[in-house]
Amino acid sequence: MMRRKVSGYVFPLILMATISIGFFTLTLVQLQSSHHDQLQHLNDYQHALNLACSANVEVLSELREKQWDERFFKDKPIYKYDQELFGGIYDICVEDYDTAQYTFNVKIRTTMGDRKNLFYWRQKYMPNMLDFTRMAYTVSFGEFPPELFEPAKKSEIDKIVDDKLKNADNNYAESIDIAKNLKKEPTLGAVIKKLGALPPGTDPSSIKGESQLRPSSPVLGTQASNQPKVKASDVLDELKNLVNPVDRLNLPAAGRSICNSNLMIRSEPWGSVISTIPPGGAVDVIGLQGDFFEITRGGTSGYSHINWIAVPGHTPSGVEPPRPPGAPPAW
Amino acid sequence: MRKRKGFTLLEICIGMLLLGGVLVIYLQSMQSSKKKNEYYSEHFIASIMAAKVVEACFQEADINLYGIEALGLVDKDGQGLTFSTPVTDGQTVFFKAPEITLEQHPHLYSMFSKDFMLDINSEKDAKQYFTLNTAFAWKAATGAGKFNFYCNFPGSVLRKEPHSTFAFPEAKLEKKLVERFFEEKNKNLGTIISSPGAREVALSTGRIYFSTSSLLADKPFTEAFATAEKLAAEPHAPTSVKYYQATELYFGIARDILDLMLFLKPEVERLSKDLDKIDSMNLRTKTRLQVFIQRSGLALDKLRQVFLISVNEAASRYRAQMQSSTSLKSQRLMIEKCLSMHRLMIVTADFSDGVFVSDNAYNIIRSEYSLLLATLARYFADKDQSIVRLAAQEKRFADDNMIKDRYFVCDLVYQLFSEIAALKAKLPDPDPGVPDPDLSVIGQPSGNGTAAGAITWAQDQMNGGSGKGLNVNIGKRICDDPKAWNDWNLAFVSTAYNGSKGELLVGSAIDSYSAWESKGKVKTTGRPPAGAIMYTAASAGNPYGHIFIATGKSDESGDPIVITTGSSGSFDGVREMTLSQVVSWASGKYLGYVSPE
């Protein structure tokens, strides 16, 4: 009985083994395929990112060529579809965001195989000449669902970025404080404790190296200058005297004579005298012509020298002005 | 029943064949799987490493305008180079720090040492960006392995057009010029200045003068200035918010002034080149224009000074902030800004007068820059190779005097400051005119303390005048004795100013000069205005020096006309004569003048 039973299992065993090995082989092939897909996906993503970065470099390059005032997206958003670069395909949108702040958005949607990725840059053009090694910098960069590329979704994606920036802005001061406080902690364990990052009931001493002193950071040896400089405000004051403060007045304004005798009102700068202003007399200063204020007083319009009329923002020198060469005598 | 007892040989053979077949497939699959796994693994590593190379290029180009060149991927002219190297030879710039060694990374080392080659081909596009093909090639288990990324990187050619928010509006310029410069109303500039060349000079002067005025009238600018100076004077630590705030304010001040100055550069060039085109204008119009040309030229020089002080201050503060910052990101940003400011200082070192209290600006600027570069190279050697390469590159640029060639703004600023220096040297010295006579002092014993009163009174002591000025020292007047003021030159000038100036109430003319000089009031350049108090030095024959008054007028050759008292050895009374005649007669060299206000 036993022998009959044993001999009856040989073929089924072979069959089972065959099927098992077959399944195992199939599974292996599937795993390999999955592994390959994952790697392919990673490579495709890196290709997509490179493609998007490269396309963004081309946008910036065009901006370099034409300068901000003649930027190609000045009047309206520029959408381009199915652009080809380095064997990949992308759609691109470049548009002003806030022209007062020189910000603009670049959206690039790449297609690699059947997969799409949307990359978004908000960039700020730097018009100033002191940052002369940089034309623009990235205010925000992120990846978003590809469908947000479409013009109809513009406000949606912008809002996400706005919120993200606002959030970062709101948290900035707090994050600085946190970093500052954590820097003071001497050990890793103390940092973890301060952060409250341990699950309840966990013994901090169980963390590897928790009691190890944090190495002090090496210090960059750059230092402030010890060479005393000329005081900038003194130079600015000299500059303010060269460019007469009278040219910075907001006219019309109320004025008054500081002359301790009657001040002449002339028909024109260095013209004939048509009237006078008594000491301390009030006038309406309506303009500036040469070194004379154009004034009105009691129905008389004429000109009085800036050295004798005080208006807010202008302290007259009270010095008798020299008559310019070529100016005719007043009388 | 007998048949059911076991399997036939045929059945066993079929079973074994089936099993053998499946085993062969399985073993082949295993072998293939091993090879593919190895290939995928190598491919994956290659892609990661290629991504690392691409990222390194972006990092380099981000902080360094010439980053791709610093990596050795293009030559100094920006032309592409082929870069091909084994990964583990310790020379590959991307895998040098940290280096892939057998001791540190045995698995990677064994993989990369098998002919794993990094090849980069760079190409410059017409639009001045670089396209890099980053490729890895290796001997894979399945044959030749190959992986590559294409990527664009920003080029090194960067130019911007200067813009300034303080530029005076062109639409209003001509009207403003006519009114402010030329004292006219409702006239075209063309009717006042017929010469097109002179008109352009006037317009350029107006752009400089009124744009500078706009800057000074800008409340945010002046408030930023005041705040920066206030914060800088307070003892804030470089880690504090207020220290950072002051740094940014100084940077902003320098930025605004630089934008304005570069915007005005064409106007400076025109003034410098065409100044003689105003010679044919009528006297009054020309003098008015000369006044504003002079103010504009001097204002530009003051802007230069404020700009350089602010740039130095900002750079110095960034250096202090960098020291205490532990964030590499913020350090990189500060390094970028700091280096740009140092580059500007280096190229304009010859124009740095009035920036440092010490007069050794050139050496200060160069030594601070060298120290900064050496410190950066040392500190970042094991942290950020892009900064090390940047520092080395900068040192080479500075040593080879290439900064102007490499950075367009440095070149522009150098040109601008050269133009300002040239313009300053030839600024006109406009005739300041003379005040109307102050009739209230005629016949009086002294002047009334004003410049106009001093000149009128002095002229009243000359021949034809009342001569009633009283020399209180001897109780005499010219109307009674022509020698009343002989050898009393200091008393004469002091009386003309009614004894109102303390510096004139001293023992001798030369003492009076010393009193003004110690207060920094003496000027030696420019035309002395009406009423200016002038001096010649003491000499062997005249140990007291000589003092006299400027009339504000000049002779045909531009020699100032002055009023002076005589002496027992020359003439009696009070006369007008030229400065040259006084110097010759008084036998002392001309020392300068003090403006009357």
PDB file of C-alpha atoms in Angstrom, chain A residues 4 7-8 10-11 14-15 17-18 21-22 24-25 28 32 35-36 39 42-43 46-47 50 53-54 57-58 61-62 64-65 67 69 86 126-135 183 218-225 227-233 235-236 238-240 242-244 246-248 266 269-270 288-291 294 303 319-323 325-328, chain B residues 5 7 15 22-23 26 29-30 33 37 40 43-44 47 51 58 62 127 129 131 148-155 157-161 163 179-180 183-185 209 213 216-217 225 229 251 255 259 283-284 288 295 298-299 302-303 305-306 309 312-313 316 319 322-323 326 336 340 343-344 354-357 364 368 372 375 379 407 409-410 431-436 597:
ATOM      1  CA  ARG A   4       1.867   2.392  -4.300  1.00  0.00           C
ATOM      2  CA  SER A   7       5.164   6.101  -6.378  1.00  0.00           C
ATOM      3  CA  GLY A   8       1.883   7.882  -7.156  1.00  0.00           C
ATOM      4  CA  VAL A  10       6.323  11.476  -8.278  1.00  0.00           C
ATOM      5  CA  PHE A  11       4.675  13.017 -11.299  1.00  0.00           C
ATOM      6  CA  ILE A  14       7.558  17.156 -10.629  1.00  0.00           C
ATOM      7  CA  LEU A  15       4.547  19.028 -11.954  1.00  0.00           C
ATOM      8  CA  ALA A  17       7.975  21.883  -8.820  1.00  0.00           C
ATOM      9  CA  THR A  18       7.767  22.885 -12.446  1.00  0.00           C
ATOM     10  CA  ILE A  21       9.692  27.387 -10.573  1.00  0.00           C
ATOM     11  CA  GLY A  22       7.652  28.783 -13.445  1.00  0.00           C
ATOM     12  CA  PHE A  24       8.976  32.075  -9.386  1.00  0.00           C
ATOM     13  CA  THR A  25      10.601  32.879 -12.707  1.00  0.00           C
ATOM     14  CA  LEU A  28      11.339  37.474 -10.932  1.00  0.00           C
ATOM     15  CA  GLN A  32      12.901  43.062 -12.747  1.00  0.00           C
ATOM     16  CA  HIS A  35      12.760  47.650 -10.905  1.00  0.00           C
ATOM     17  CA  HIS A  36      13.452  48.807 -14.424  1.00  0.00           C
ATOM     18  CA  LEU A  39      14.741  53.416 -12.481  1.00  0.00           C
ATOM     19  CA  LEU A  42      13.694  58.281 -11.745  1.00  0.00           C
ATOM     20  CA  ASN A  43      15.715  58.957 -14.851  1.00  0.00           C
ATOM     21  CA  GLN A  46      15.696  63.889 -13.704  1.00  0.00           C
ATOM     22  CA  HIS A  47      15.510  64.380 -17.464  1.00  0.00           C
ATOM     23  CA  ASN A  50      16.932  69.151 -16.485  1.00  0.00           C
ATOM     24  CA  CYS A  53      15.791  74.058 -15.963  1.00  0.00           C
ATOM     25  CA  SER A  54      17.318  74.278 -19.423  1.00  0.00           C
ATOM     26  CA  VAL A  57      17.850  79.187 -18.755  1.00  0.00           C
ATOM     27  CA  GLU A  58      16.745  79.945 -22.306  1.00  0.00           C
ATOM     28  CA  SER A  61      18.963  84.242 -21.749  1.00  0.00           C
ATOM     29  CA  GLU A  62      16.331  85.937 -23.878  1.00  0.00           C
ATOM     30  CA  ARG A  64      19.368  89.165 -20.910  1.00  0.00           C
ATOM     31  CA  GLU A  65      19.382  89.986 -24.572  1.00  0.00           C
ATOM     32  CA  GLN A  67      16.511  93.822 -21.157  1.00  0.00           C
ATOM     33  CA  ASP A  69      11.810  97.085 -20.702  1.00  0.00           C
ATOM     34  CA  PHE A  86      17.179  67.576 -25.907  1.00  0.00           C
ATOM     35  CA  MET A 126      17.105  92.666 -10.474  1.00  0.00           C
ATOM     36  CA  PRO A 127      17.252  95.928 -12.361  1.00  0.00           C
ATOM     37  CA  ASN A 128      19.892  97.475 -10.155  1.00  0.00           C
ATOM     38  CA  MET A 129      23.500  97.665 -11.254  1.00  0.00           C
ATOM     39  CA  LEU A 130      25.086  96.824  -7.918  1.00  0.00           C
ATOM     40  CA  ASP A 131      23.949  93.189  -8.211  1.00  0.00           C
ATOM     41  CA  PHE A 132      25.862  92.960 -11.437  1.00  0.00           C
ATOM     42  CA  THR A 133      26.574  89.232 -11.365  1.00  0.00           C
ATOM     43  CA  ARG A 134      22.924  88.314 -11.140  1.00  0.00           C
ATOM     44  CA  MET A 135      20.069  89.171 -13.429  1.00  0.00           C
ATOM     45  CA  LYS A 183      22.012  76.474  18.882  1.00  0.00           C
ATOM     46  CA  PRO A 218      34.339  76.433  12.802  1.00  0.00           C
ATOM     47  CA  VAL A 219      34.194  80.177  12.422  1.00  0.00           C
ATOM     48  CA  LEU A 220      34.649  81.955   9.120  1.00  0.00           C
ATOM     49  CA  GLY A 221      37.393  84.475   9.764  1.00  0.00           C
ATOM     50  CA  THR A 222      36.066  87.357   7.680  1.00  0.00           C
ATOM     51  CA  GLN A 223      35.953  90.551   9.664  1.00  0.00           C
ATOM     52  CA  ALA A 224      34.628  94.062   9.489  1.00  0.00           C
ATOM     53  CA  SER A 225      37.051  96.745   8.431  1.00  0.00           C
ATOM     54  CA  GLN A 227      39.753 101.444   8.946  1.00  0.00           C
ATOM     55  CA  PRO A 228      37.770 104.533   9.956  1.00  0.00           C
ATOM     56  CA  LYS A 229      35.795 106.049   7.136  1.00  0.00           C
ATOM     57  CA  VAL A 230      34.690 109.589   6.426  1.00  0.00           C
ATOM     58  CA  LYS A 231      31.212 110.141   7.811  1.00  0.00           C
ATOM     59  CA  ALA A 232      28.779 109.677   4.957  1.00  0.00           C
ATOM     60  CA  SER A 233      26.230 112.062   6.441  1.00  0.00           C
ATOM     61  CA  VAL A 235      29.371 114.324   2.689  1.00  0.00           C
ATOM     62  CA  LEU A 236      25.635 114.138   2.106  1.00  0.00           C
ATOM     63  CA  GLU A 238      27.829 118.990   1.496  1.00  0.00           C
ATOM     64  CA  LEU A 239      25.963 117.502  -1.434  1.00  0.00           C
ATOM     65  CA  LYS A 240      22.692 118.956  -0.190  1.00  0.00           C
ATOM     66  CA  LEU A 242      25.596 121.990  -3.693  1.00  0.00           C
ATOM     67  CA  VAL A 243      22.217 121.011  -5.045  1.00  0.00           C
ATOM     68  CA  ASN A 244      20.244 123.877  -3.622  1.00  0.00           C
ATOM     69  CA  VAL A 246      15.289 125.302  -2.925  1.00  0.00           C
ATOM     70  CA  ASP A 247      15.079 122.874  -5.832  1.00  0.00           C
ATOM     71  CA  ARG A 248      13.501 120.292  -3.576  1.00  0.00           C
ATOM     72  CA  ARG A 266      10.599 142.762  -8.973  1.00  0.00           C
ATOM     73  CA  PRO A 269      14.357 138.156 -11.866  1.00  0.00           C
ATOM     74  CA  TRP A 270      16.686 141.149 -11.583  1.00  0.00           C
ATOM     75  CA  LEU A 288      10.847 129.337  -8.715  1.00  0.00           C
ATOM     76  CA  GLN A 289      12.524 131.226 -11.533  1.00  0.00           C
ATOM     77  CA  GLY A 290      16.291 131.499 -11.477  1.00  0.00           C
ATOM     78  CA  ASP A 291      17.229 132.445  -7.927  1.00  0.00           C
ATOM     79  CA  GLU A 294       7.613 133.859  -7.961  1.00  0.00           C
ATOM     80  CA  TYR A 303       9.677 138.013  -7.914  1.00  0.00           C
ATOM     81  CA  VAL A 319      22.850 137.507   2.308  1.00  0.00           C
ATOM     82  CA  GLU A 320      22.540 140.243  -0.272  1.00  0.00           C
ATOM     83  CA  PRO A 321      22.749 138.298  -3.525  1.00  0.00           C
ATOM     84  CA  PRO A 322      25.355 139.282  -6.089  1.00  0.00           C
ATOM     85  CA  ARG A 323      23.980 140.564  -9.348  1.00  0.00           C
ATOM     86  CA  PRO A 325      27.187 139.456 -14.787  1.00  0.00           C
ATOM     87  CA  GLY A 326      25.108 140.700 -17.672  1.00  0.00           C
ATOM     88  CA  ALA A 327      22.018 141.332 -15.553  1.00  0.00           C
ATOM     89  CA  PRO A 328      20.893 144.942 -16.004  1.00  0.00           C
TER      90      PRO A 328
ATOM     91  CA  LYS B   5       0.802   0.859  -9.607  1.00  0.00           C
ATOM     92  CA  PHE B   7       4.533   5.535 -13.953  1.00  0.00           C
ATOM     93  CA  GLY B  15       8.364  14.825 -16.217  1.00  0.00           C
ATOM     94  CA  VAL B  22      11.901  24.860 -16.434  1.00  0.00           C
ATOM     95  CA  LEU B  23      15.145  24.665 -14.466  1.00  0.00           C
ATOM     96  CA  TYR B  26      14.975  29.526 -14.302  1.00  0.00           C
ATOM     97  CA  SER B  29      16.484  34.020 -15.808  1.00  0.00           C
ATOM     98  CA  MET B  30      18.624  34.084 -12.702  1.00  0.00           C
ATOM     99  CA  SER B  33      18.472  38.917 -13.701  1.00  0.00           C
ATOM    100  CA  ASN B  37      20.434  44.040 -11.770  1.00  0.00           C
ATOM    101  CA  TYR B  40      20.436  48.779 -13.540  1.00  0.00           C
ATOM    102  CA  HIS B  43      22.903  52.816 -14.608  1.00  0.00           C
ATOM    103  CA  PHE B  44      21.177  54.152 -11.547  1.00  0.00           C
ATOM    104  CA  SER B  47      22.317  58.776 -13.371  1.00  0.00           C
ATOM    105  CA  ALA B  51      22.635  64.527 -11.618  1.00  0.00           C
ATOM    106  CA  PHE B  58      24.157  74.862 -11.252  1.00  0.00           C
ATOM    107  CA  ASP B  62      24.652  80.318  -9.246  1.00  0.00           C
ATOM    108  CA  LYS B 127      22.345  83.560 -27.012  1.00  0.00           C
ATOM    109  CA  TYR B 129      24.236  80.264 -22.540  1.00  0.00           C
ATOM    110  CA  THR B 131      24.746  73.575 -23.264  1.00  0.00           C
ATOM    111  CA  ASN B 148      23.899  61.142 -20.425  1.00  0.00           C
ATOM    112  CA  PHE B 149      22.070  64.323 -19.475  1.00  0.00           C
ATOM    113  CA  TYR B 150      21.782  67.469 -21.552  1.00  0.00           C
ATOM    114  CA  CYS B 151      21.356  70.703 -19.680  1.00  0.00           C
ATOM    115  CA  ASN B 152      21.646  74.448 -20.272  1.00  0.00           C
ATOM    116  CA  PHE B 153      23.513  76.773 -17.924  1.00  0.00           C
ATOM    117  CA  PRO B 154      23.539  80.553 -17.727  1.00  0.00           C
ATOM    118  CA  GLY B 155      26.299  82.211 -19.694  1.00  0.00           C
ATOM    119  CA  VAL B 157      27.780  87.620 -20.561  1.00  0.00           C
ATOM    120  CA  LEU B 158      25.510  89.792 -18.498  1.00  0.00           C
ATOM    121  CA  ARG B 159      24.681  93.384 -19.249  1.00  0.00           C
ATOM    122  CA  LYS B 160      21.953  95.532 -17.829  1.00  0.00           C
ATOM    123  CA  GLU B 161      20.748  98.939 -18.851  1.00  0.00           C
ATOM    124  CA  HIS B 163      17.571 102.615 -14.729  1.00  0.00           C
ATOM    125  CA  GLU B 179      12.956 128.745 -15.595  1.00  0.00           C
ATOM    126  CA  ARG B 180      15.595 127.678 -13.108  1.00  0.00           C
ATOM    127  CA  GLU B 183      15.453 132.884 -15.234  1.00  0.00           C
ATOM    128  CA  GLU B 184      12.965 132.954 -18.100  1.00  0.00           C
ATOM    129  CA  LYS B 185       9.377 131.899 -18.488  1.00  0.00           C
ATOM    130  CA  TYR B 209      21.361 118.577 -11.432  1.00  0.00           C
ATOM    131  CA  SER B 213      17.893 116.918  -6.570  1.00  0.00           C
ATOM    132  CA  LEU B 216      17.960 114.207  -2.237  1.00  0.00           C
ATOM    133  CA  ALA B 217      14.256 115.040  -2.110  1.00  0.00           C
ATOM    134  CA  PHE B 225      20.410 107.267   5.170  1.00  0.00           C
ATOM    135  CA  GLU B 229      23.975 106.184  10.168  1.00  0.00           C
ATOM    136  CA  PHE B 251      23.615  98.432   0.367  1.00  0.00           C
ATOM    137  CA  ARG B 255      22.551 100.720  -5.093  1.00  0.00           C
ATOM    138  CA  ASP B 259      21.918 103.344 -10.562  1.00  0.00           C
ATOM    139  CA  LEU B 283      27.533 136.460 -20.741  1.00  0.00           C
ATOM    140  CA  ARG B 284      24.490 136.246 -18.514  1.00  0.00           C
ATOM    141  CA  ARG B 288      24.034 130.994 -15.197  1.00  0.00           C
ATOM    142  CA  ARG B 295      27.323 122.544  -8.984  1.00  0.00           C
ATOM    143  CA  LEU B 298      30.840 118.868  -7.731  1.00  0.00           C
ATOM    144  CA  ALA B 299      27.594 117.070  -6.862  1.00  0.00           C
ATOM    145  CA  LYS B 302      30.059 114.013  -3.766  1.00  0.00           C
ATOM    146  CA  LEU B 303      27.810 111.204  -5.035  1.00  0.00           C
ATOM    147  CA  GLN B 305      32.184 109.801  -2.334  1.00  0.00           C
ATOM    148  CA  VAL B 306      28.889 108.784  -0.658  1.00  0.00           C
ATOM    149  CA  ILE B 309      31.703 105.105   1.626  1.00  0.00           C
ATOM    150  CA  ASN B 312      32.818 100.036   1.824  1.00  0.00           C
ATOM    151  CA  GLU B 313      30.536 100.104   4.829  1.00  0.00           C
ATOM    152  CA  SER B 316      32.638  95.494   5.747  1.00  0.00           C
ATOM    153  CA  ARG B 319      32.107  90.327   6.189  1.00  0.00           C
ATOM    154  CA  MET B 322      29.324  86.112   7.289  1.00  0.00           C
ATOM    155  CA  GLN B 323      31.538  85.296  10.210  1.00  0.00           C
ATOM    156  CA  THR B 326      26.277  79.211  10.033  1.00  0.00           C
ATOM    157  CA  GLU B 336      28.206  87.070  -3.850  1.00  0.00           C
ATOM    158  CA  SER B 340      30.729  92.445  -6.165  1.00  0.00           C
ATOM    159  CA  ARG B 343      35.369  94.344  -7.189  1.00  0.00           C
ATOM    160  CA  LEU B 344      33.971  97.859  -7.515  1.00  0.00           C
ATOM    161  CA  GLY B 354      37.503 111.199   0.722  1.00  0.00           C
ATOM    162  CA  VAL B 355      36.449 107.660   1.651  1.00  0.00           C
ATOM    163  CA  PHE B 356      38.829 106.671   4.443  1.00  0.00           C
ATOM    164  CA  VAL B 357      40.141 108.938   7.142  1.00  0.00           C
ATOM    165  CA  ILE B 364      43.510  99.440   2.406  1.00  0.00           C
ATOM    166  CA  GLU B 368      41.086  93.888   2.611  1.00  0.00           C
ATOM    167  CA  LEU B 372      38.804  88.199   2.231  1.00  0.00           C
ATOM    168  CA  THR B 375      39.918  83.597   4.293  1.00  0.00           C
ATOM    169  CA  TYR B 379      37.399  78.173   5.385  1.00  0.00           C
ATOM    170  CA  TYR B 407      32.451  92.550 -15.038  1.00  0.00           C
ATOM    171  CA  VAL B 409      29.597  97.315 -14.273  1.00  0.00           C
ATOM    172  CA  CYS B 410      33.140  97.541 -12.927  1.00  0.00           C
ATOM    173  CA  ASP B 431      31.783 134.921 -12.298  1.00  0.00           C
ATOM    174  CA  PRO B 432      29.775 135.182  -9.078  1.00  0.00           C
ATOM    175  CA  GLY B 433      28.709 138.727  -9.892  1.00  0.00           C
ATOM    176  CA  VAL B 434      28.638 141.612  -7.529  1.00  0.00           C
ATOM    177  CA  PRO B 435      25.949 142.654  -5.077  1.00  0.00           C
ATOM    178  CA  ASP B 436      24.112 145.893  -5.611  1.00  0.00           C
ATOM    179  CA  GLU B 597      29.125 134.296   4.730  1.00  0.00           C
TER     180      GLU B 597
END
